[in-house]
Coordinates of C-alpha atoms in Angstrom, one line a residue:
M1 CA 96.2 82.4 185.4
D2 CA 96.8 83.8 188.9
L3 CA 99.8 86.1 189.5
Q4 CA 101.4 86.8 192.9
M5 CA 104.0 89.3 194.0
N6 CA 105.5 88.4 197.4
Q7 CA 107.7 90.9 199.2
L8 CA 108.8 92.3 195.9
T9 CA 111.5 95.0 196.1
V10 CA 113.0 96.7 193.0
N11 CA 115.9 99.1 192.9
Y12 CA 117.2 101.5 190.2
S13 CA 120.9 101.8 191.0
K14 CA 120.8 102.5 194.8
T15 CA 117.3 104.0 194.8
E16 CA 114.5 101.8 196.1
V17 CA 111.5 102.2 193.8
I18 CA 109.3 99.3 195.0
K19 CA 109.5 98.0 198.6
D20 CA 108.1 94.7 200.0
L21 CA 105.1 94.7 197.6
N22 CA 102.5 92.0 198.1
V23 CA 99.9 91.8 195.3
Q24 CA 97.6 89.0 194.1
V25 CA 95.9 89.1 190.7
K26 CA 93.2 86.4 190.2
D27 CA 92.8 84.6 186.9
G28 CA 90.5 86.5 184.5
D29 CA 90.6 89.8 186.5
F30 CA 91.1 93.2 185.0
F31 CA 93.5 94.5 187.7
T32 CA 94.5 98.1 187.6
I33 CA 97.5 99.7 189.3
L34 CA 96.6 103.3 189.8
G35 CA 98.9 106.1 191.0
Q36 CA 100.6 109.4 190.2
S37 CA 103.6 109.7 187.9
G38 CA 106.8 108.4 189.6
S39 CA 105.0 106.1 192.0
G40 CA 106.5 102.9 190.5
K41 CA 103.7 101.6 188.3
S42 CA 105.7 100.9 185.2
T43 CA 108.5 99.4 187.2
I44 CA 106.1 96.7 188.5
L45 CA 105.1 95.8 184.9
K46 CA 108.7 95.6 183.8
S47 CA 109.5 93.3 186.7
I48 CA 106.6 91.0 185.9
A49 CA 107.7 90.9 182.2
G50 CA 111.3 90.3 183.1
L51 CA 112.5 93.6 181.6
H52 CA 113.8 94.8 184.9
K53 CA 115.4 92.5 187.6
S54 CA 113.9 92.7 191.1
H55 CA 116.2 93.1 194.0
S56 CA 114.4 90.7 196.3
G57 CA 111.0 88.9 196.6
E58 CA 109.3 86.6 194.2
I59 CA 106.8 86.7 191.3
L60 CA 104.7 83.7 190.8
L61 CA 102.6 83.0 187.7
G62 CA 100.2 80.1 188.0
G63 CA 102.1 79.0 191.1
S64 CA 105.5 78.8 189.3
S65 CA 108.3 81.3 190.1
L66 CA 109.4 83.6 187.3
T67 CA 112.6 84.6 189.0
H68 CA 115.1 82.8 186.7
I69 CA 113.0 82.7 183.6
P70 CA 114.1 85.1 180.8
A71 CA 111.6 87.7 179.4
E72 CA 111.1 85.9 176.1
E73 CA 110.1 82.7 177.9
R74 CA 107.5 84.1 180.3
H75 CA 104.6 84.0 177.8
I76 CA 103.4 87.4 178.8
G77 CA 101.9 90.0 176.4
Y78 CA 103.0 93.7 176.9
V79 CA 101.4 96.8 175.4
F80 CA 103.5 99.9 175.9
Q81 CA 102.4 103.5 176.2
K82 CA 103.5 104.0 172.6
P83 CA 102.8 101.4 170.0
L84 CA 106.5 100.9 169.1
L85 CA 105.6 99.2 165.7
F86 CA 108.4 98.4 163.3
P87 CA 108.1 101.3 160.8
H88 CA 109.5 99.3 157.8
L89 CA 107.0 96.4 158.2
T90 CA 103.3 96.3 157.3
V91 CA 100.5 95.8 159.8
Y92 CA 100.4 92.0 159.0
E93 CA 104.2 91.7 159.2
N94 CA 104.3 93.5 162.6
I95 CA 101.8 91.1 164.0
A96 CA 103.4 88.1 162.4
F97 CA 106.9 88.9 163.7
G98 CA 106.6 87.1 167.0
P99 CA 105.1 83.9 165.6
E100 CA 107.8 83.8 162.9
V101 CA 110.5 84.1 165.5
H102 CA 109.0 81.2 167.4
G103 CA 108.9 79.1 164.3
W104 CA 105.1 78.9 163.7
K105 CA 104.0 77.5 160.4
K106 CA 102.7 80.0 157.8
D107 CA 99.1 78.7 157.8
K108 CA 98.9 78.9 161.6
I109 CA 100.1 82.5 161.6
Q110 CA 97.6 83.4 158.9
R111 CA 94.7 81.9 160.9
Q112 CA 95.7 83.6 164.1
I113 CA 96.2 87.0 162.5
K114 CA 92.9 86.7 160.6
K115 CA 91.1 86.1 164.0
L116 CA 92.9 88.9 165.8
V117 CA 92.5 91.7 163.1
K118 CA 88.8 91.0 163.3
L119 CA 88.7 91.1 167.1
V120 CA 90.7 94.4 167.3
K121 CA 88.7 95.8 164.3
I122 CA 91.6 96.5 161.9
E123 CA 90.3 94.4 159.0
G124 CA 91.5 95.8 155.6
L125 CA 94.5 97.5 157.1
E126 CA 96.9 94.5 156.9
D127 CA 98.9 95.9 154.0
R128 CA 99.3 99.4 155.4
M129 CA 102.5 100.8 156.9
P130 CA 102.4 102.2 160.5
S131 CA 102.9 105.7 159.1
Q132 CA 99.6 105.3 157.3
L133 CA 97.6 104.6 160.5
S134 CA 96.0 106.8 163.1
G135 CA 97.2 106.7 166.7
G136 CA 94.2 104.5 167.7
Q137 CA 94.8 102.1 164.8
Q138 CA 98.5 101.8 165.7
Q139 CA 97.6 100.9 169.3
R140 CA 95.1 98.3 168.0
V141 CA 97.9 96.7 166.0
A142 CA 100.1 96.8 169.1
I143 CA 97.4 95.0 171.1
A144 CA 97.0 92.3 168.3
R145 CA 100.8 91.8 168.3
S146 CA 100.8 91.3 172.1
L147 CA 98.1 88.7 171.8
V148 CA 99.2 86.8 168.7
L149 CA 101.2 84.2 170.7
D150 CA 98.1 83.3 172.7
H151 CA 99.4 84.8 176.0
K152 CA 96.7 84.7 178.7
L153 CA 98.4 87.5 180.8
L154 CA 98.5 90.9 179.3
L155 CA 100.4 93.9 180.7
M156 CA 99.2 97.4 179.6
D157 CA 101.3 100.4 180.5
E158 CA 99.1 103.5 180.1
P159 CA 98.4 102.4 176.5
F160 CA 95.7 105.1 175.8
S161 CA 97.3 108.1 177.4
S162 CA 98.1 109.9 174.1
L163 CA 94.6 109.4 172.7
D164 CA 91.7 111.9 172.9
P165 CA 88.9 111.2 175.5
S166 CA 86.4 109.7 173.1
L167 CA 88.9 107.3 171.5
R168 CA 90.2 106.4 175.0
E169 CA 86.7 105.3 175.9
E170 CA 86.4 103.3 172.7
M171 CA 89.7 101.6 173.2
G172 CA 88.9 100.8 176.8
Q173 CA 85.7 99.0 175.8
L174 CA 87.7 97.1 173.1
V175 CA 90.1 95.8 175.7
K176 CA 87.2 94.8 178.1
D177 CA 85.6 92.9 175.2
L178 CA 88.9 91.2 174.4
Q179 CA 89.3 90.2 178.0
K180 CA 86.0 88.3 178.0
Q181 CA 86.3 86.8 174.5
L182 CA 89.9 85.5 175.0
N183 CA 89.7 84.8 178.8
L184 CA 92.6 87.2 179.5
T185 CA 94.0 88.3 182.8
I186 CA 95.0 92.0 182.4
I187 CA 97.3 94.1 184.6
F188 CA 96.6 97.7 183.6
V189 CA 98.6 100.8 184.6
T190 CA 97.1 104.3 184.6
H191 CA 97.1 107.6 186.5
D192 CA 93.6 108.3 185.1
V193 CA 90.9 107.7 187.9
E194 CA 88.0 107.6 185.5
E195 CA 89.7 105.0 183.4
A196 CA 90.5 102.9 186.4
L197 CA 86.9 103.1 187.8
T198 CA 85.4 102.2 184.5
L199 CA 87.5 99.3 183.4
S200 CA 88.7 97.5 186.5
D201 CA 87.5 94.5 188.5
K202 CA 90.0 95.5 191.2
I203 CA 92.2 98.5 191.8
S204 CA 95.4 98.9 193.8
F205 CA 96.5 102.5 194.6
L206 CA 100.3 102.8 194.5
T207 CA 102.2 105.6 196.2
Q208 CA 105.9 105.8 196.7
G209 CA 106.5 102.2 195.9
H210 CA 103.9 100.6 198.1
I211 CA 100.2 99.8 198.0
L212 CA 98.1 102.2 200.0
Q213 CA 94.8 100.4 199.4
S214 CA 93.2 97.8 197.2
G215 CA 89.6 97.1 196.4
T216 CA 86.8 97.1 193.9
P217 CA 86.2 100.4 192.1
K218 CA 83.1 101.0 194.3
D219 CA 85.1 100.5 197.5
M220 CA 88.0 102.7 196.4
Y221 CA 85.6 105.5 195.4
N222 CA 83.2 105.3 198.3
H223 CA 85.4 104.0 201.1
P224 CA 89.0 105.3 200.6
S225 CA 91.4 104.7 203.5
T226 CA 92.8 108.3 203.7
K227 CA 91.7 111.8 202.9
D228 CA 94.4 112.2 200.3
L229 CA 93.2 109.1 198.5
A230 CA 89.6 110.2 198.7
E231 CA 90.5 113.4 196.9
F232 CA 92.6 111.7 194.3
M233 CA 89.7 109.4 193.5
G234 CA 87.4 112.3 192.8
K235 CA 85.8 115.5 194.1
A236 CA 85.1 115.2 197.8
N237 CA 82.9 117.1 200.2
W238 CA 83.9 116.9 203.9
L239 CA 81.1 117.4 206.4
A240 CA 82.0 117.9 210.0
G241 CA 79.7 116.6 212.7
Q242 CA 79.6 114.5 215.9
I243 CA 78.9 110.8 216.7
K244 CA 76.5 109.8 219.4
E245 CA 74.6 106.6 219.9
N246 CA 75.7 105.1 216.6
K247 CA 74.6 108.2 214.7
F248 CA 76.6 110.8 212.9
T249 CA 74.9 114.2 213.2
S250 CA 75.7 117.2 211.0
I251 CA 74.0 120.2 209.4
L252 CA 72.4 117.8 206.9
G253 CA 70.8 115.6 209.6
E254 CA 71.5 112.1 211.0
V255 CA 73.0 109.0 209.4
P256 CA 73.7 105.7 211.1
T257 CA 77.4 104.8 211.6
E258 CA 79.5 102.0 213.2
V259 CA 82.4 104.4 213.7
K260 CA 83.2 105.0 217.3
P261 CA 83.7 108.6 218.5
E262 CA 87.2 109.8 219.4
S263 CA 87.3 112.7 221.9
S264 CA 90.6 114.0 220.4
S265 CA 89.3 114.6 216.9
T266 CA 86.3 115.9 214.9
P267 CA 84.6 113.2 212.7
Y268 CA 84.0 114.0 209.1
Q269 CA 81.7 112.4 206.6
L270 CA 82.9 112.0 202.9
L271 CA 80.1 112.9 200.5
R272 CA 80.6 112.8 196.7
P273 CA 78.9 115.4 194.6
H274 CA 76.4 112.8 193.3
D275 CA 75.4 111.9 197.0
L276 CA 73.8 115.4 197.4
S277 CA 70.9 117.2 195.8
I278 CA 69.3 120.6 195.9
D279 CA 66.1 121.2 197.9
L280 CA 64.3 124.3 196.5
K281 CA 62.2 124.5 199.6
G282 CA 65.2 124.9 201.9
T283 CA 67.0 128.1 202.9
D284 CA 70.1 126.9 204.7
F285 CA 72.6 127.5 201.8
I286 CA 73.4 130.1 199.3
V287 CA 74.1 129.3 195.6
K288 CA 77.7 130.4 194.7
S289 CA 77.7 129.0 191.2
S290 CA 75.7 126.7 189.0
Q291 CA 76.9 125.2 185.6
R292 CA 75.1 122.8 183.3
T293 CA 77.3 120.3 181.4
G294 CA 75.2 118.1 179.1
K295 CA 72.8 116.1 181.2
E296 CA 74.3 117.1 184.5
T297 CA 74.3 120.3 186.6
T298 CA 77.1 121.0 189.0
T299 CA 76.2 123.6 191.7
I300 CA 78.4 125.0 194.5
V301 CA 76.6 126.2 197.6
H302 CA 77.9 127.7 200.9
K303 CA 77.0 128.4 204.4
D304 CA 79.4 130.2 206.7
N305 CA 82.7 128.4 206.1
L306 CA 81.2 125.2 204.7
E307 CA 81.2 124.9 200.9
L308 CA 79.6 121.9 199.1
T309 CA 79.7 120.8 195.5
I310 CA 76.5 119.1 194.2
T311 CA 76.1 117.2 190.9
E312 CA 72.6 116.3 189.8
L313 CA 71.4 114.4 186.7
K314 CA 69.1 117.2 185.6
D315 CA 69.0 119.9 183.1
Q316 CA 68.6 122.9 185.5
E317 CA 70.8 125.7 186.7
Y318 CA 70.3 127.7 189.9
R319 CA 70.6 131.5 190.0
T320 CA 73.6 132.8 192.0
G321 CA 72.6 134.1 195.4
T322 CA 69.5 131.9 195.6
T323 CA 68.8 130.3 199.0
V324 CA 68.3 126.5 198.8
G325 CA 68.5 123.5 201.0
V326 CA 70.7 120.4 200.6
T327 CA 69.7 116.8 201.1

């Protein structure tokens, strides 16, 4: 179901953490709030869940205000950065805790847990204690626990930050699969750009309590609104040039543009490393370094004060000092 935040302002004591925030999350979206530590990401989730009271503004879920609804009645799942499982309860008992508190019948709880342990791939672990599980298994239990009450909105606060890269990728794919299978709306918080670009339908970049830019992963990566955001989203090459007759002209040639020239400033083109490739027939640039990493080769070339980073999907390195072209 849709979620809206209208003019949301949240304070901690006298410090304003979130100011006049306006966000809309569509039903069924994987919506990521991306930002650096301290930007206010977790505060937004806690406000939605009812764990922290907003100073002003309104949060609407399915068109209904959550302002005066206590946390336990908001029907929202929450997965924290740490699993926070009850150490004295088994996996089954941890997942069953919520339904038991809500008075579900035993057979209904059993059916629901049987379905979820299969979906999150922890079958056979139901009788284990949390201390007997790996970090990834504990987080799978936490996800099952957050979904057991059939909540359709799931909040996830950097849930994979403590896992190693390969396990993070696996868990991310698990959550994407759950989203489709259970028709979930997910609001996901992270400071990891790669994670945001891989998982999200839409990303909002949060800085100092306000949204700087929102868009699809492709928009955020290729068309950032500021230089700082461009560099936060990934390695950026900046190519100076000039604009004339709807063309941007630089050392690499011409490209069409709708940007109008400004006499007071030099225009720059943003080029990601994958936008460029080495031309062995050219002689404009000198190879500064070249490193092969798996299927990719990342090469740094320079000419005068201009330095470019180029990443190619090829298993080839270039000798330092070699003259090459760039396209």
